[in-house]
Short mmCIF file of C-alpha atoms in Angstrom, two decimals:
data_model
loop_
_atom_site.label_atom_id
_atom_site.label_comp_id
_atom_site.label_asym_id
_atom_site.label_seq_id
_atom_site.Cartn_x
_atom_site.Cartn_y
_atom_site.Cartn_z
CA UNK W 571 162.66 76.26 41.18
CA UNK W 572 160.91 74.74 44.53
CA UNK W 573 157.80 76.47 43.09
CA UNK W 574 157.83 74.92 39.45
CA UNK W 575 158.49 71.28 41.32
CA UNK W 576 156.07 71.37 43.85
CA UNK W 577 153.00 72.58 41.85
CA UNK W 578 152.79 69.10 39.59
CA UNK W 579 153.13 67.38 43.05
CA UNK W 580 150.39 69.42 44.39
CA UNK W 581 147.93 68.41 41.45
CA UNK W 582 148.69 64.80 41.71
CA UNK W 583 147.59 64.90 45.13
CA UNK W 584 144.79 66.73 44.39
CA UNK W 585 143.89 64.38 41.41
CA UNK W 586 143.98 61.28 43.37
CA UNK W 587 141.97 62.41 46.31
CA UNK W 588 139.06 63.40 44.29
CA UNK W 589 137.82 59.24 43.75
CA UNK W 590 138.09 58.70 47.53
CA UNK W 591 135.63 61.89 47.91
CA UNK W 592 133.49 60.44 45.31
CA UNK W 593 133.40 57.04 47.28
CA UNK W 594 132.99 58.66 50.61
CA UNK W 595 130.04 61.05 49.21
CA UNK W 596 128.64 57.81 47.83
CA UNK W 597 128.69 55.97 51.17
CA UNK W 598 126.88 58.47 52.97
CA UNK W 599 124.35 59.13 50.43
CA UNK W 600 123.90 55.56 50.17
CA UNK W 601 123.63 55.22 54.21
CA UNK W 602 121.07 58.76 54.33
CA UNK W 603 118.90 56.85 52.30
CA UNK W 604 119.18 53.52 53.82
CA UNK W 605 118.10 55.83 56.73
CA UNK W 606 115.16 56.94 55.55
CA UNK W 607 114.01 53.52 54.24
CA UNK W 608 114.30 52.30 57.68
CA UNK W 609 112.07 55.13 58.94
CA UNK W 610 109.66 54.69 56.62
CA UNK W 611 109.70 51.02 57.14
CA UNK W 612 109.29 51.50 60.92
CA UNK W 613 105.97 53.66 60.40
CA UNK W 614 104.38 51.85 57.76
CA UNK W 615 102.14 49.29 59.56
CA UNK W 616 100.32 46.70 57.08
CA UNK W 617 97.56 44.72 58.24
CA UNK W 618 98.44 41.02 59.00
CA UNK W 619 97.64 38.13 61.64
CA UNK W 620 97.68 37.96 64.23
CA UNK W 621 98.90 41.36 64.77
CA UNK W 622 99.22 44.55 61.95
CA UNK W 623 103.51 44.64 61.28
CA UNK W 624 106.02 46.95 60.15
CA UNK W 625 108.15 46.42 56.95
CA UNK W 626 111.39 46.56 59.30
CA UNK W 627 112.43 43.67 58.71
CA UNK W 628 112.27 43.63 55.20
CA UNK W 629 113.83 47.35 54.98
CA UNK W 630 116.83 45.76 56.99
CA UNK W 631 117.49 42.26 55.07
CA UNK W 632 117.05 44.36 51.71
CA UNK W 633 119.69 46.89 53.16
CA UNK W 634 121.76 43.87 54.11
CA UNK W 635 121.43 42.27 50.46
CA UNK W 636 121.79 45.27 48.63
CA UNK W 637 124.79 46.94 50.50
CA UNK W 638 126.99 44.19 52.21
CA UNK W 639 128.16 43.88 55.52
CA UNK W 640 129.85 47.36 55.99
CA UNK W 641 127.14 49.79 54.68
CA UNK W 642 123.99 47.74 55.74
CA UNK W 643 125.71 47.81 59.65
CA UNK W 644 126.53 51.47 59.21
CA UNK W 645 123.42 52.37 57.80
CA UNK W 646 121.41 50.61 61.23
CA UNK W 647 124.29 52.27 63.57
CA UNK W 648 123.24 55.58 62.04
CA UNK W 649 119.97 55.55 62.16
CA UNK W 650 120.12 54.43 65.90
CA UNK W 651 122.14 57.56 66.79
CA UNK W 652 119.41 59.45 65.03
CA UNK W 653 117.06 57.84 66.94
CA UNK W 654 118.92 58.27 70.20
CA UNK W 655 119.82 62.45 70.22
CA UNK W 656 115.84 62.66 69.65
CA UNK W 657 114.08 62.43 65.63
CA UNK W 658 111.23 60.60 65.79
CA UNK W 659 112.75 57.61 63.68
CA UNK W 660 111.29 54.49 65.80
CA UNK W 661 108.34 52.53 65.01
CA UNK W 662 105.75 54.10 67.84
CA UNK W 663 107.84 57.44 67.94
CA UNK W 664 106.89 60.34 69.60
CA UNK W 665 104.13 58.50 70.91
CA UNK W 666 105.46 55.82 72.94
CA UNK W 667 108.74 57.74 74.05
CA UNK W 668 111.50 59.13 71.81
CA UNK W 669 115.63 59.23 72.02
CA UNK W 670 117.38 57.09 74.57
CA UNK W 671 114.33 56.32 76.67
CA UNK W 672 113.00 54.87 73.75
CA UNK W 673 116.52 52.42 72.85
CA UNK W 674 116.44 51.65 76.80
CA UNK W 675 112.53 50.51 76.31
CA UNK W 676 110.79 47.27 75.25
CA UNK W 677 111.99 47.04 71.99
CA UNK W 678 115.34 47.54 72.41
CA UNK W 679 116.22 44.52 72.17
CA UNK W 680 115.80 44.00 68.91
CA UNK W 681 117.43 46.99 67.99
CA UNK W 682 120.48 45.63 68.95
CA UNK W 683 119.52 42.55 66.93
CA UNK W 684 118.91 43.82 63.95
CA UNK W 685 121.60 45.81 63.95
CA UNK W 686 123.94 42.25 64.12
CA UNK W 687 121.44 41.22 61.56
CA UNK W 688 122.71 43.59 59.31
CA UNK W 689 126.57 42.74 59.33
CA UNK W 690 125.40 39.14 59.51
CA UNK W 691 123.34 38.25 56.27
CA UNK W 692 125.38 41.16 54.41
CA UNK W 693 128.34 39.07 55.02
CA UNK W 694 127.22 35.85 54.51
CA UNK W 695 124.07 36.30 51.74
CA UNK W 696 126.26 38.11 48.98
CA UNK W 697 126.69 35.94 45.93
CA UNK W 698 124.11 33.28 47.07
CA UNK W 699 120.82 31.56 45.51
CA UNK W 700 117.43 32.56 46.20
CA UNK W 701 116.86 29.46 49.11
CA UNK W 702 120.22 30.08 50.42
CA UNK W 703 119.68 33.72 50.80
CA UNK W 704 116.31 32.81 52.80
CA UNK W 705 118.13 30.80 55.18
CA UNK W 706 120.43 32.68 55.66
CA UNK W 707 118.31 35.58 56.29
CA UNK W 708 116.09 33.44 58.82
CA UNK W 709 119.54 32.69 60.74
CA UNK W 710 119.94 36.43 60.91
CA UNK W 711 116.25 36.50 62.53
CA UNK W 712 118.02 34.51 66.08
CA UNK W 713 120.15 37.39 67.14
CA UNK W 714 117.07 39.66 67.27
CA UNK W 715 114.88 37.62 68.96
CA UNK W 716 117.40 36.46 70.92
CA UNK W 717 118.43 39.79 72.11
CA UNK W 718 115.04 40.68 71.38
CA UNK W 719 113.33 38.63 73.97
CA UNK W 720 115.92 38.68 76.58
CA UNK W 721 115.52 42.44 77.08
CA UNK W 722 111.58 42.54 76.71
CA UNK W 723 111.96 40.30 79.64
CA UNK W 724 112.93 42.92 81.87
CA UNK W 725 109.27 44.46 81.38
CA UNK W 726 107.18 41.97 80.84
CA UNK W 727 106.65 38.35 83.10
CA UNK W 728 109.20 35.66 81.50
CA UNK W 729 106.32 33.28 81.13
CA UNK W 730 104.63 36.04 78.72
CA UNK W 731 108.12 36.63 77.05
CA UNK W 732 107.48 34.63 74.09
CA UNK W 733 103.51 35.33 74.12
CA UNK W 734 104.41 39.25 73.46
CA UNK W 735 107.42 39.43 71.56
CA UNK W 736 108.01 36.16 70.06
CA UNK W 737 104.76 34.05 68.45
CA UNK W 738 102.93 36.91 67.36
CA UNK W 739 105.34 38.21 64.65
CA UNK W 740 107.44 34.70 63.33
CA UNK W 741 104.21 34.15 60.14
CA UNK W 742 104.91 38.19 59.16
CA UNK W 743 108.62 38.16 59.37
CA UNK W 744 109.07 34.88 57.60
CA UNK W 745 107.04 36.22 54.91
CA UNK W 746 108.81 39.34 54.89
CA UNK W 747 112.03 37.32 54.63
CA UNK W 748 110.75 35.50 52.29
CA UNK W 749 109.23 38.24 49.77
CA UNK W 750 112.94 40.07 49.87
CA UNK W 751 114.71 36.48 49.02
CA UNK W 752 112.65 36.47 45.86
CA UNK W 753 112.18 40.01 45.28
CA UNK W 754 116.15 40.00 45.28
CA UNK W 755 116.28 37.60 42.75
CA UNK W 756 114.12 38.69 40.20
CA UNK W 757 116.12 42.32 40.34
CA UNK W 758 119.04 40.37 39.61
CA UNK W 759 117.74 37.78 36.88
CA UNK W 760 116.17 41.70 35.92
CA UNK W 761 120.37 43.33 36.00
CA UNK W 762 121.96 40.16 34.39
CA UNK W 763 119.20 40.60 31.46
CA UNK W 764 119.11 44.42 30.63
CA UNK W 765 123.12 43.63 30.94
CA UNK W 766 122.97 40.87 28.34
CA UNK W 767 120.56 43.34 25.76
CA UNK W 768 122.79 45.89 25.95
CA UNK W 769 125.72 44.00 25.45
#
């Protein structure tokens, strides 16, 4: 008797666990590759004045976007701690240090920023216009230079601060800010359409 009761019990269970599974599989797929787009990002250097830059920023305000507050800070949290037990995910890595030495360096800083940046424009961006989303993406930008600049002035002369890690990069990363604001929109006008024809 116990047997024949417990068994439909059982597969209920069973049945209602598999859509969290799904979900959580999702999540980390969706976070792995949010990973690697933030490596690749990192390494990529495009030519630019008045110094070559990365696609970070872009990688991590399209993360941001895309994902919303929870994933986009998850996916920058994780791919810190793979940076920090040692893979060579860094802008500059293995050359200019690698793991914890590397966090602890120059650019750590903005690390840290960013990885506000994440939960900050995820949360606030979703749902908005194209201008709105590029302010509110520029906003996200004062966390990592805050951060950013008060930690790079622990290496470098405070009168130099802004010099190095300020000036040089506001042109590329308001571009870049600007290019995912737009880029954004025209996937969604893109979404709402193929949406509408198949309607």
């Amino acid at each position: 008797m116990n047997n024949t009761v417990s068994k439909p019990a059982e597969t209920h269970i069973a049945t209602e666990s598999k859509p969290e599974t799904k979900t959580g599989l999702k999540y980390s797929l969706m976070i792995l590759a949010g990973i690697a787009v933030l490596t690749a990002s990192a390494k990529i250097t495009v030519p630019f004045w008045p110094v070559p830059m990365t696609l970070q920023t872009m990688a991590v305000m399209a993360i941001a976007l895309t994902t919303g507050p929870r994933v986009a800070s998850a996916t920058f949290l994780a791919y810190l701690a793979a940076g920090a037990v040692g893979l060579p995910v860094f802008a500059g890595t293995p050359e200019r240090g690698i793991g914890l030495s590397y966090i602890v360096g120059p650019t750590g800083g903005y690390l840290l920023g960013y990885l506000m940046a994440s939960w900050l424009v995820g949360s606030l961006a979703q749902g908005r216009g194209t201008l709105a989303r590029f302010g509110i993406m520029m906003v996200g930008m004062i966390p990592v230079y805050v951060l950013g600049l008060a930690w790079l002035a622990v290496f470098v002369p405070l009168e130099k601060v802004a010099q190095y890690g300020f000036t040089p990069f506001l042109l590329g990363d308001t571009l870049k800010i600007a290019l995912v604001a737009f880029g954004s929109a025209a996937c969604t006008r893109f979404a709402n359409r193929n949406q509408d024809g198949n309607a």
